[in-house]
Structures are given as structure tokens and as C-alpha cells.
Amino acid sequence: MEGFNTYTNEGTLDPYFLKLINRARSVTNSSYSPYSNYRVGAALLLENGQILTGSNQENASYPAGLCAERVALFYAASSYPDQVIKAVAVVARSARETEFKPVSPCGICRQVVLEYEMKQGVPIQLIFQTQDKQWIITKNSRVLLPFCFDRDNL
Ligand code: THU
């Protein structure tokens, strides 16, 4: 598949992506996930260099909860509506372990990234780790959503 770069070794990542990953790791501490015990952290980079973070927030009424990526994206869009979002990193770990596990953004979050990508007219890169421990850096969100539904369909 085209449209992304892979890195097996974290040390070969651009330091600016590594910083984003580390911020995503830190924010897993604020995950509220008593039901899944699965702590997710997302960090996004704004055009002005600012990094905003979010963690997953669950609810006893399960569908009311929200993924880490959308917490961070909605925070960015509501507080910094004129700032271009350049990249989003996502990481996850179990509440019982300190080691991070591979995770890739869920379909709904991919759709939300696509929406902001179209709104701003600038690609948003996604950064995450696969099951075979490869770091993926996509060139945009669209590569993760082939045959996507977007505003052009309406
Ligand atoms: N989750 C995220 O925060 N991001 C994803 O991309 C996948 C899933 C959260 C939602 C829920 O709180 C928990 O992980 C288990 O699905």
C-alpha cells in the first residue's frame, strides 16, 4: 500500500514525531477507562508548533464515551479553529501494564480526521504502531479510508 512510510526502529523517527508520540504516551495517564481498562493517548501538532493532547473517556452508558483522537481533535477545532492540524499520533496500553501496545485509529476517528483535513485543505499525517511493531506515518488520513464518504458525496 502506498501513502505512508514505515519505521521499525523508534530511533530513526524524526525527533518531531517522537516528541508527539511521547506526549501521547504521557496523556494515557489521564485516560478514564474503567470499563475497557484500555488507555489510549493522542497528541496532535498544530501549525504554530503547539501540541494538544487527549485521552479516551468512557461512560457507564458505553456509546457516550469518546476515543482519545476525537477528544484531541475536537479540543483543537473548538479552541484553535484557525490553526492547521499537521499530524496526530496515537498510542495505547493496558491499565495494568506500562508497556505500550500497537494501536491504529478506529474508523470513526479516521472519518473525523478526514473531515478536518478537508476543512483545512491541508493533509493530516497519522502516526501509530502496527502489530508487527512498525511505526507508520501516513501522508494524510485518506490513505486509511479508501472509497471514503465525504462532503463531496452530499
Ligand atoms: N479507543 C480510542 O481511544 N481510540 C481508538 O482509536 C480505538 C479505541 C478507545 C475507546 C474505548 O475507550 C477503548 O479504547 C476501548 O475500545
PDB file of C-alpha atoms and ligand atoms in Angstrom:
ATOM      1  CA  MET A   1       0.000   0.000   0.000  1.00  0.00           C
ATOM      2  CA  GLU A   2       1.262   3.444  -0.849  1.00  0.00           C
ATOM      3  CA  GLY A   3       0.919   6.695   1.033  1.00  0.00           C
ATOM      4  CA  PHE A   4       2.858   6.025   4.183  1.00  0.00           C
ATOM      5  CA  ASN A   5       6.375   5.438   5.498  1.00  0.00           C
ATOM      6  CA  THR A   6       7.295   2.705   7.957  1.00  0.00           C
ATOM      7  CA  TYR A   7       9.952   2.703  10.657  1.00  0.00           C
ATOM      8  CA  THR A   8      10.886  -0.397  12.607  1.00  0.00           C
ATOM      9  CA  ASN A   9      13.198   1.433  14.940  1.00  0.00           C
ATOM     10  CA  GLU A  10      11.862   4.306  17.014  1.00  0.00           C
ATOM     11  CA  GLY A  11      15.296   5.922  16.952  1.00  0.00           C
ATOM     12  CA  THR A  12      15.044   6.541  13.219  1.00  0.00           C
ATOM     13  CA  LEU A  13      11.857   8.606  13.559  1.00  0.00           C
ATOM     14  CA  ASP A  14      12.055  12.327  13.020  1.00  0.00           C
ATOM     15  CA  PRO A  15      12.512  13.867  16.534  1.00  0.00           C
ATOM     16  CA  TYR A  16       9.399  15.931  15.991  1.00  0.00           C
ATOM     17  CA  PHE A  17       7.290  12.798  15.536  1.00  0.00           C
ATOM     18  CA  LEU A  18       8.972  11.186  18.531  1.00  0.00           C
ATOM     19  CA  LYS A  19       8.017  14.190  20.658  1.00  0.00           C
ATOM     20  CA  LEU A  20       4.407  13.783  19.558  1.00  0.00           C
ATOM     21  CA  ILE A  21       4.474  10.056  20.406  1.00  0.00           C
ATOM     22  CA  ASN A  22       5.916  10.780  23.845  1.00  0.00           C
ATOM     23  CA  ARG A  23       3.238  13.372  24.569  1.00  0.00           C
ATOM     24  CA  ALA A  24       0.599  10.809  23.521  1.00  0.00           C
ATOM     25  CA  ARG A  25       2.205   8.277  25.881  1.00  0.00           C
ATOM     26  CA  SER A  26       2.096  10.727  28.815  1.00  0.00           C
ATOM     27  CA  VAL A  27      -1.557  11.578  28.346  1.00  0.00           C
ATOM     28  CA  THR A  28      -2.600   7.910  28.679  1.00  0.00           C
ATOM     29  CA  ASN A  29      -2.316   8.656  32.424  1.00  0.00           C
ATOM     30  CA  SER A  30      -5.481  10.758  32.197  1.00  0.00           C
ATOM     31  CA  SER A  31      -7.472   8.102  30.329  1.00  0.00           C
ATOM     32  CA  TYR A  32     -10.791   7.419  32.063  1.00  0.00           C
ATOM     33  CA  SER A  33     -11.361   3.808  31.038  1.00  0.00           C
ATOM     34  CA  PRO A  34     -12.808   1.802  33.935  1.00  0.00           C
ATOM     35  CA  TYR A  35     -14.784  -0.408  31.512  1.00  0.00           C
ATOM     36  CA  SER A  36     -12.161  -1.414  28.958  1.00  0.00           C
ATOM     37  CA  ASN A  37      -9.059  -0.828  31.093  1.00  0.00           C
ATOM     38  CA  TYR A  38      -7.527   0.214  27.804  1.00  0.00           C
ATOM     39  CA  ARG A  39      -5.719   3.533  27.976  1.00  0.00           C
ATOM     40  CA  VAL A  40      -5.372   5.489  24.756  1.00  0.00           C
ATOM     41  CA  GLY A  41      -3.468   8.733  24.250  1.00  0.00           C
ATOM     42  CA  ALA A  42      -3.475  11.059  21.256  1.00  0.00           C
ATOM     43  CA  ALA A  43      -1.274  14.071  20.562  1.00  0.00           C
ATOM     44  CA  LEU A  44      -1.700  16.457  17.683  1.00  0.00           C
ATOM     45  CA  LEU A  45       0.604  19.039  16.247  1.00  0.00           C
ATOM     46  CA  LEU A  46      -0.707  22.443  15.225  1.00  0.00           C
ATOM     47  CA  GLU A  47       0.860  24.617  12.553  1.00  0.00           C
ATOM     48  CA  ASN A  48       2.127  27.045  15.236  1.00  0.00           C
ATOM     49  CA  GLY A  49       4.121  24.194  16.851  1.00  0.00           C
ATOM     50  CA  GLN A  50       1.742  23.741  19.759  1.00  0.00           C
ATOM     51  CA  ILE A  51       0.931  20.164  20.779  1.00  0.00           C
ATOM     52  CA  LEU A  52      -2.575  19.337  22.076  1.00  0.00           C
ATOM     53  CA  THR A  53      -3.419  16.021  23.688  1.00  0.00           C
ATOM     54  CA  GLY A  54      -6.457  13.890  24.544  1.00  0.00           C
ATOM     55  CA  SER A  55      -7.172  10.552  26.189  1.00  0.00           C
ATOM     56  CA  ASN A  56     -10.148   8.194  25.876  1.00  0.00           C
ATOM     57  CA  GLN A  57     -13.093   8.977  28.161  1.00  0.00           C
ATOM     58  CA  GLU A  58     -15.599   6.224  28.882  1.00  0.00           C
ATOM     59  CA  ASN A  59     -19.088   6.187  30.332  1.00  0.00           C
ATOM     60  CA  ALA A  60     -21.408   3.674  32.044  1.00  0.00           C
ATOM     61  CA  SER A  61     -23.636   4.260  29.013  1.00  0.00           C
ATOM     62  CA  TYR A  62     -20.952   2.868  26.702  1.00  0.00           C
ATOM     63  CA  PRO A  63     -21.694   4.745  23.457  1.00  0.00           C
ATOM     64  CA  ALA A  64     -21.389   8.066  25.303  1.00  0.00           C
ATOM     65  CA  GLY A  65     -17.635   7.558  25.650  1.00  0.00           C
ATOM     66  CA  LEU A  66     -15.148   9.103  23.253  1.00  0.00           C
ATOM     67  CA  CYS A  67     -11.857   7.978  21.716  1.00  0.00           C
ATOM     68  CA  ALA A  68      -8.626   9.794  22.559  1.00  0.00           C
ATOM     69  CA  GLU A  69      -8.171  11.032  18.996  1.00  0.00           C
ATOM     70  CA  ARG A  70     -11.567  12.723  18.902  1.00  0.00           C
ATOM     71  CA  VAL A  71     -11.072  14.282  22.330  1.00  0.00           C
ATOM     72  CA  ALA A  72      -7.858  15.879  20.985  1.00  0.00           C
ATOM     73  CA  LEU A  73      -9.320  16.797  17.579  1.00  0.00           C
ATOM     74  CA  PHE A  74     -12.473  18.423  18.967  1.00  0.00           C
ATOM     75  CA  TYR A  75     -10.379  20.300  21.516  1.00  0.00           C
ATOM     76  CA  ALA A  76      -8.179  21.616  18.701  1.00  0.00           C
ATOM     77  CA  ALA A  77     -11.093  22.502  16.435  1.00  0.00           C
ATOM     78  CA  SER A  78     -13.052  24.255  19.168  1.00  0.00           C
ATOM     79  CA  SER A  79     -10.177  26.129  20.833  1.00  0.00           C
ATOM     80  CA  TYR A  80      -7.934  26.815  17.805  1.00  0.00           C
ATOM     81  CA  PRO A  81     -10.327  26.788  14.827  1.00  0.00           C
ATOM     82  CA  ASP A  82      -7.947  28.706  12.575  1.00  0.00           C
ATOM     83  CA  GLN A  83      -4.866  26.609  13.273  1.00  0.00           C
ATOM     84  CA  VAL A  84      -3.984  23.929  10.739  1.00  0.00           C
ATOM     85  CA  ILE A  85      -3.604  20.450  12.260  1.00  0.00           C
ATOM     86  CA  LYS A  86      -0.447  18.870  10.857  1.00  0.00           C
ATOM     87  CA  ALA A  87      -0.264  15.423  12.459  1.00  0.00           C
ATOM     88  CA  VAL A  88      -1.910  13.150  15.025  1.00  0.00           C
ATOM     89  CA  ALA A  89      -0.118  10.388  16.950  1.00  0.00           C
ATOM     90  CA  VAL A  90      -1.993   7.675  18.844  1.00  0.00           C
ATOM     91  CA  VAL A  91      -0.708   5.125  21.375  1.00  0.00           C
ATOM     92  CA  ALA A  92      -2.334   2.658  23.792  1.00  0.00           C
ATOM     93  CA  ARG A  93      -1.608   0.467  26.768  1.00  0.00           C
ATOM     94  CA  SER A  94      -3.486  -1.720  29.180  1.00  0.00           C
ATOM     95  CA  ALA A  95      -4.216  -0.128  32.580  1.00  0.00           C
ATOM     96  CA  ARG A  96      -2.299  -2.976  34.213  1.00  0.00           C
ATOM     97  CA  GLU A  97       0.863  -2.625  32.128  1.00  0.00           C
ATOM     98  CA  THR A  98       3.329   0.136  31.443  1.00  0.00           C
ATOM     99  CA  GLU A  99       4.349  -1.248  28.060  1.00  0.00           C
ATOM    100  CA  PHE A 100       2.613   0.293  25.042  1.00  0.00           C
ATOM    101  CA  LYS A 101       0.724  -1.900  22.575  1.00  0.00           C
ATOM    102  CA  PRO A 102       0.188  -1.411  18.874  1.00  0.00           C
ATOM    103  CA  VAL A 103      -3.000   0.514  18.039  1.00  0.00           C
ATOM    104  CA  SER A 104      -4.456   2.035  14.941  1.00  0.00           C
ATOM    105  CA  PRO A 105      -7.119   4.757  14.858  1.00  0.00           C
ATOM    106  CA  CYS A 106     -10.680   3.428  14.735  1.00  0.00           C
ATOM    107  CA  GLY A 107     -12.840   4.016  11.673  1.00  0.00           C
ATOM    108  CA  ILE A 108     -14.886   6.805  13.240  1.00  0.00           C
ATOM    109  CA  CYS A 109     -11.737   8.714  14.228  1.00  0.00           C
ATOM    110  CA  ARG A 110     -10.344   8.282  10.708  1.00  0.00           C
ATOM    111  CA  GLN A 111     -13.563   9.800   9.388  1.00  0.00           C
ATOM    112  CA  VAL A 112     -13.246  12.754  11.793  1.00  0.00           C
ATOM    113  CA  VAL A 113      -9.615  13.361  10.776  1.00  0.00           C
ATOM    114  CA  LEU A 114     -10.729  13.300   7.129  1.00  0.00           C
ATOM    115  CA  GLU A 115     -13.372  15.953   7.854  1.00  0.00           C
ATOM    116  CA  TYR A 116     -10.784  18.363   9.314  1.00  0.00           C
ATOM    117  CA  GLU A 117      -8.348  17.554   6.551  1.00  0.00           C
ATOM    118  CA  MET A 118     -10.972  18.670   4.010  1.00  0.00           C
ATOM    119  CA  LYS A 119     -11.953  21.695   6.085  1.00  0.00           C
ATOM    120  CA  GLN A 120      -8.389  22.983   6.244  1.00  0.00           C
ATOM    121  CA  GLY A 121      -7.310  21.812   2.774  1.00  0.00           C
ATOM    122  CA  VAL A 122      -4.024  20.555   4.220  1.00  0.00           C
ATOM    123  CA  PRO A 123      -3.191  16.877   4.819  1.00  0.00           C
ATOM    124  CA  ILE A 124      -3.082  15.499   8.357  1.00  0.00           C
ATOM    125  CA  GLN A 125      -0.468  12.827   8.972  1.00  0.00           C
ATOM    126  CA  LEU A 126      -1.326   9.894  11.229  1.00  0.00           C
ATOM    127  CA  ILE A 127       1.266   8.143  13.383  1.00  0.00           C
ATOM    128  CA  PHE A 128       0.705   4.793  15.067  1.00  0.00           C
ATOM    129  CA  GLN A 129       2.297   1.402  15.625  1.00  0.00           C
ATOM    130  CA  THR A 130       1.193  -1.827  13.911  1.00  0.00           C
ATOM    131  CA  GLN A 131       1.037  -5.364  15.329  1.00  0.00           C
ATOM    132  CA  ASP A 132       4.445  -6.112  13.849  1.00  0.00           C
ATOM    133  CA  LYS A 133       5.891  -3.126  15.734  1.00  0.00           C
ATOM    134  CA  GLN A 134       6.297  -0.886  12.730  1.00  0.00           C
ATOM    135  CA  TRP A 135       5.704   2.795  13.212  1.00  0.00           C
ATOM    136  CA  ILE A 136       3.514   4.073  10.380  1.00  0.00           C
ATOM    137  CA  ILE A 137       3.479   7.689   9.282  1.00  0.00           C
ATOM    138  CA  THR A 138       0.800   8.326   6.693  1.00  0.00           C
ATOM    139  CA  LYS A 139       0.892  11.218   4.272  1.00  0.00           C
ATOM    140  CA  ASN A 140      -2.780  12.002   5.044  1.00  0.00           C
ATOM    141  CA  SER A 141      -5.935  10.415   6.515  1.00  0.00           C
ATOM    142  CA  ARG A 142      -7.376   9.472   3.135  1.00  0.00           C
ATOM    143  CA  VAL A 143      -4.904   6.605   2.670  1.00  0.00           C
ATOM    144  CA  LEU A 144      -6.585   4.885   5.646  1.00  0.00           C
ATOM    145  CA  LEU A 145     -10.064   5.409   4.196  1.00  0.00           C
ATOM    146  CA  PRO A 146     -10.265   4.105   0.644  1.00  0.00           C
ATOM    147  CA  PHE A 147     -13.669   4.754  -1.021  1.00  0.00           C
ATOM    148  CA  CYS A 148     -14.477   7.187   1.799  1.00  0.00           C
ATOM    149  CA  PHE A 149     -17.666   9.138   2.300  1.00  0.00           C
ATOM    150  CA  ASP A 150     -17.026  12.872   2.465  1.00  0.00           C
ATOM    151  CA  ARG A 151     -18.678  16.250   1.870  1.00  0.00           C
ATOM    152  CA  ASP A 152     -18.332  15.770  -1.892  1.00  0.00           C
ATOM    153  CA  ASN A 153     -20.910  12.992  -1.703  1.00  0.00           C
ATOM    154  CA  LEU A 154     -23.586  15.315  -0.339  1.00  0.00           C
TER     155      LEU A 154
HETATM  156  N1  THU B   1     -10.218   3.890  21.648  1.00  0.00           N
HETATM  157  C1  THU B   1      -9.578   5.060  21.370  1.00  0.00           C
HETATM  158  O1  THU B   1      -9.483   5.940  22.239  1.00  0.00           O
HETATM  159  N2  THU B   1      -9.075   5.241  20.138  1.00  0.00           N
HETATM  160  C2  THU B   1      -9.117   4.304  19.138  1.00  0.00           C
HETATM  161  O2  THU B   1      -8.715   4.602  18.013  1.00  0.00           O
HETATM  162  C3  THU B   1      -9.591   2.949  19.427  1.00  0.00           C
HETATM  163  C4  THU B   1     -10.397   2.818  20.687  1.00  0.00           C
HETATM  164  C5  THU B   1     -10.782   3.692  22.994  1.00  0.00           C
HETATM  165  C6  THU B   1     -12.291   3.699  23.046  1.00  0.00           C
HETATM  166  C7  THU B   1     -12.538   2.915  24.305  1.00  0.00           C
HETATM  167  O3  THU B   1     -12.469   3.796  25.423  1.00  0.00           O
HETATM  168  C8  THU B   1     -11.380   1.949  24.389  1.00  0.00           C
HETATM  169  O4  THU B   1     -10.387   2.444  23.517  1.00  0.00           O
HETATM  170  C9  THU B   1     -11.735   0.528  24.014  1.00  0.00           C
HETATM  171  O5  THU B   1     -12.329   0.490  22.775  1.00  0.00           O
END
